Short mmCIF file of C-alpha atoms in Angstrom, two decimals:
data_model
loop_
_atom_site.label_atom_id
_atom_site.label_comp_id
_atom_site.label_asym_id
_atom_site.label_seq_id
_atom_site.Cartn_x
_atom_site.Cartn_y
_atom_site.Cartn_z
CA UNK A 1 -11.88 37.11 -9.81
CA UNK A 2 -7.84 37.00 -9.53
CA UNK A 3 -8.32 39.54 -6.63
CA UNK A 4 -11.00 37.15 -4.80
CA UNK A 5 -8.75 34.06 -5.42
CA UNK A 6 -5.67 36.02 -3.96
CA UNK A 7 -7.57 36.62 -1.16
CA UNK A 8 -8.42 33.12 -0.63
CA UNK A 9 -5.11 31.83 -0.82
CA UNK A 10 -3.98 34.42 1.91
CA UNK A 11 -6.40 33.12 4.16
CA UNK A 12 -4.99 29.21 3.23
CA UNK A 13 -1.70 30.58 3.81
CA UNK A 14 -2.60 32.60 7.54
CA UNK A 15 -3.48 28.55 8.82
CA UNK A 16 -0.07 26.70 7.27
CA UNK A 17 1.98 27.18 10.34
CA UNK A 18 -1.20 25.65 11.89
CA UNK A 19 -1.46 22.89 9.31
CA UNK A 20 2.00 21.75 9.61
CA UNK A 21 2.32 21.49 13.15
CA UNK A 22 -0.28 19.26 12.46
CA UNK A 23 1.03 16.90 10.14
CA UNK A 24 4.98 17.76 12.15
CA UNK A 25 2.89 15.99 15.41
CA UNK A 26 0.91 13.35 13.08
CA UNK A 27 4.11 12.13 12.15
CA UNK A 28 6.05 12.02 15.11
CA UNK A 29 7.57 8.52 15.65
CA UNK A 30 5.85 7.44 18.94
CA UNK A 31 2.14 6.94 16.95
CA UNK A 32 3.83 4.39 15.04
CA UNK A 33 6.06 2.55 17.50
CA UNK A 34 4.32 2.59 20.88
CA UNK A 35 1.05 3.55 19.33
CA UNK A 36 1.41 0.62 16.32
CA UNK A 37 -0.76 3.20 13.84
CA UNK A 38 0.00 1.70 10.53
CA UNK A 39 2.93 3.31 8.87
CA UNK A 40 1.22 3.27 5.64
CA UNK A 41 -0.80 5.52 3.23
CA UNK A 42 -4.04 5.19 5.09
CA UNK A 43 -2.38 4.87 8.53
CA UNK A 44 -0.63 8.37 8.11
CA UNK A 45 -3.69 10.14 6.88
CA UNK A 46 -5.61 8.95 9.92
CA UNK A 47 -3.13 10.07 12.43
CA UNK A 48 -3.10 13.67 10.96
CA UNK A 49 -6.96 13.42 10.60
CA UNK A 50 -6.68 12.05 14.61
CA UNK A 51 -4.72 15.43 15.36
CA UNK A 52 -6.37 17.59 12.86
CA UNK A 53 -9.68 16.60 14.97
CA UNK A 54 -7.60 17.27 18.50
CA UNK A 55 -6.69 21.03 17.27
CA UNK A 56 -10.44 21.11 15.56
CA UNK A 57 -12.07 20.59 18.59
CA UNK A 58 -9.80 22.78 20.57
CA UNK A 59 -11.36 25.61 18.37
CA UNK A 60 -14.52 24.23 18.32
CA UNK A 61 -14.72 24.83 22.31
CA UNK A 62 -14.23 28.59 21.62
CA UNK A 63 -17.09 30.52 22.47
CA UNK A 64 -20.59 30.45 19.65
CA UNK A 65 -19.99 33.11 17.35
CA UNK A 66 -16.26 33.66 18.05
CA UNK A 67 -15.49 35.05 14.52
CA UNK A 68 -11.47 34.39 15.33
CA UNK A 69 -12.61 31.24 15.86
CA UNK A 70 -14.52 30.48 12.87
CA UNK A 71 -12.04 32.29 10.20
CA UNK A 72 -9.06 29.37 11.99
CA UNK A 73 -11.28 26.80 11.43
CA UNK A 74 -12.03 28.02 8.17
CA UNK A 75 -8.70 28.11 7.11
CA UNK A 76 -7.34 24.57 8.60
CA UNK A 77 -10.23 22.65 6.78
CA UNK A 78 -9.06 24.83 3.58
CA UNK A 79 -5.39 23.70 4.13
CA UNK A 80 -6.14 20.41 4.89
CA UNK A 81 -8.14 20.23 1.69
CA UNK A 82 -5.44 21.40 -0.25
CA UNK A 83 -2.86 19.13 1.17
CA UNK A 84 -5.32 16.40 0.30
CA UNK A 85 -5.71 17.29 -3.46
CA UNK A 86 -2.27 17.63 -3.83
CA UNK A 87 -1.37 14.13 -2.46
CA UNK A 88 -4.09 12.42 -4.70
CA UNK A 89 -2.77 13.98 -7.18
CA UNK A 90 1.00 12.68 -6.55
CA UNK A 91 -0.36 9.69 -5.92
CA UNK A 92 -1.56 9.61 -9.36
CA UNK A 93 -4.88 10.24 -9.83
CA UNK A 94 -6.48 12.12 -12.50
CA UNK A 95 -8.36 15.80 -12.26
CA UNK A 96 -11.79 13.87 -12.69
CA UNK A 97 -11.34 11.78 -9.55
CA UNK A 98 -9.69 13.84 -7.56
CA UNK A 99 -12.58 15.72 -6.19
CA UNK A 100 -13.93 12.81 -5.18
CA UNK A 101 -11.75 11.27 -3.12
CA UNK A 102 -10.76 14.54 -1.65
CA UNK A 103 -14.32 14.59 -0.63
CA UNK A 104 -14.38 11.50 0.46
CA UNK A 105 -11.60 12.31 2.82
CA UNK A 106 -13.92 15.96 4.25
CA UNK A 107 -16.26 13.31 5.16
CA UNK A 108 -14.25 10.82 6.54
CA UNK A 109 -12.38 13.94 8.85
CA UNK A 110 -16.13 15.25 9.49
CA UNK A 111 -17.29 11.68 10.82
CA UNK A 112 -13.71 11.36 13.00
CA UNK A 113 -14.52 14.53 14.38
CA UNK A 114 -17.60 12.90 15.42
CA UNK A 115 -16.36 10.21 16.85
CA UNK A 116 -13.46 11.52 18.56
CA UNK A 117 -15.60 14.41 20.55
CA UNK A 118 -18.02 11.43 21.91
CA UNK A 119 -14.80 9.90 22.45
CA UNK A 120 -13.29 12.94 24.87
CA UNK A 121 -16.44 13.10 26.51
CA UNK A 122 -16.38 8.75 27.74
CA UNK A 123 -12.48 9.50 28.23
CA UNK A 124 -11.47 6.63 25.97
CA UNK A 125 -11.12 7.13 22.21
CA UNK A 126 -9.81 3.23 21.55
CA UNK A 127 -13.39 2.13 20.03
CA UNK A 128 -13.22 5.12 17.51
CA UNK A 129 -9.43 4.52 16.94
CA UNK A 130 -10.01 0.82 16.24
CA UNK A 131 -12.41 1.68 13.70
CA UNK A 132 -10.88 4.84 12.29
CA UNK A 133 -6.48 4.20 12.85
CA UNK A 134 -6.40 0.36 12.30
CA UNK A 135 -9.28 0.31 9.92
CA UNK A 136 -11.19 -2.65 12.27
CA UNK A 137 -8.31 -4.92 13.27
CA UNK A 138 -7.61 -4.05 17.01
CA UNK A 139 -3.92 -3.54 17.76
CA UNK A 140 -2.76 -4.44 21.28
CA UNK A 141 -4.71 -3.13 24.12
CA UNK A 142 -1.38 -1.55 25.25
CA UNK A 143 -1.01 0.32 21.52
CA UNK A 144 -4.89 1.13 21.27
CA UNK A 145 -4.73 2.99 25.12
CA UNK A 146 -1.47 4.64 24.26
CA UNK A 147 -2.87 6.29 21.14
CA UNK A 148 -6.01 7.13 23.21
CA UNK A 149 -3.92 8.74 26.04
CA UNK A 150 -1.54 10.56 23.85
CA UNK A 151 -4.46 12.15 21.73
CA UNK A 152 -6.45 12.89 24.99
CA UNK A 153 -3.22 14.38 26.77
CA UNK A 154 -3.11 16.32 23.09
CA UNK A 155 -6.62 17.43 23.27
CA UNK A 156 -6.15 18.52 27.18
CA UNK A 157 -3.13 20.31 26.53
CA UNK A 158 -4.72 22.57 23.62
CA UNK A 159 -6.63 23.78 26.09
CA UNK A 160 -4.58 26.30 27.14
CA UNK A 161 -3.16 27.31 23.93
CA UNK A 162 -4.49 30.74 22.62
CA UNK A 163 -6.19 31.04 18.73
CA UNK A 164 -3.14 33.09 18.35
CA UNK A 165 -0.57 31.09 19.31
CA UNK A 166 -2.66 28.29 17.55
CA UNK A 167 -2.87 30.36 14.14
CA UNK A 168 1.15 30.27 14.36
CA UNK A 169 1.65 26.81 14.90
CA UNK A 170 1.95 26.30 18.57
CA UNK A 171 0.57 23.27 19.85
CA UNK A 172 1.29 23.40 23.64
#
């Protein structure tokens, strides 16, 4: 069992350069200013979920069966879990509820995903955005399309960015 476990947390550990690039780009000043995402509790875990779902889709386009492919996606969904738990559980919450709002959360990233790849394919993510970043309450049309194009350029840009240089952190 201790073997099995310290295998697991390998695998966590191959995707943390991955994970906090992630939450390094999530948190980069220009969502908040230009892009008005609320600087808030909720507002910073839906700008990493809006990356998270940028570099999640970039491996998603890999080819069926790519096994590279799968174990990266494997292990960003496992870190992002684990970063999840853990800020619950700063946040205060006890063991009993954590695993439910952590689940919560997998299903709240697993319906963004969702929304955001019907969103690449129209070219516009504000409609998801509006619902998903500011919760409902539209911000500006100039904030809503400068999230939109930022996350799109994002998306476009991990295009050319190899699983490899993705597993290390490299976003562009």
């Amino acid at each position: 069992m201790a073997l099995l476990q310290r295998f697991r947390r390998r695998d966590r550990e191959a995707a943390a350069p991955l994970y906090a690039a992630v939450v390094a780009k999530a948190r980069e000043p220009h969502w908040y200013l230009e892009g008005a995402a609320p600087d808030t509790l909720d507002g910073r875990f839906d700008m990493v979920a809006a990356v998270l779902a940028m570099v999640m889709l970039r491996i998603e386009a890999e080819p069926p069966g790519d096994v590279a492919a799968a174990t990266l996606s494997k292990d960003l969904t496992e870190r992002f879990v684990d970063d999840m738990d853990a800020q619950v559980r700063q946040i205060g919450f006890g063991d009993i509820v954590v695993g439910k709002h952590v689940g919560r959360m997998m299903g709240m990233l697993g319906g963004r995903l969702g929304t955001y790849r019907d969103g690449i394919a129209a070219r516009d993510l504000r409609d998801g955005l509006i619902r998903n970043l500011w919760r409902g309450t539209p911000p500006s049309d100039q904030a809503a399309r400068y999230v939109s194009d930022q996350l799109q350029a994002l998306h476009a840009s991990l295009a050319s960015v190899p699983l490899t240089a993705l597993r290390e952190g490299r976003l562009a």
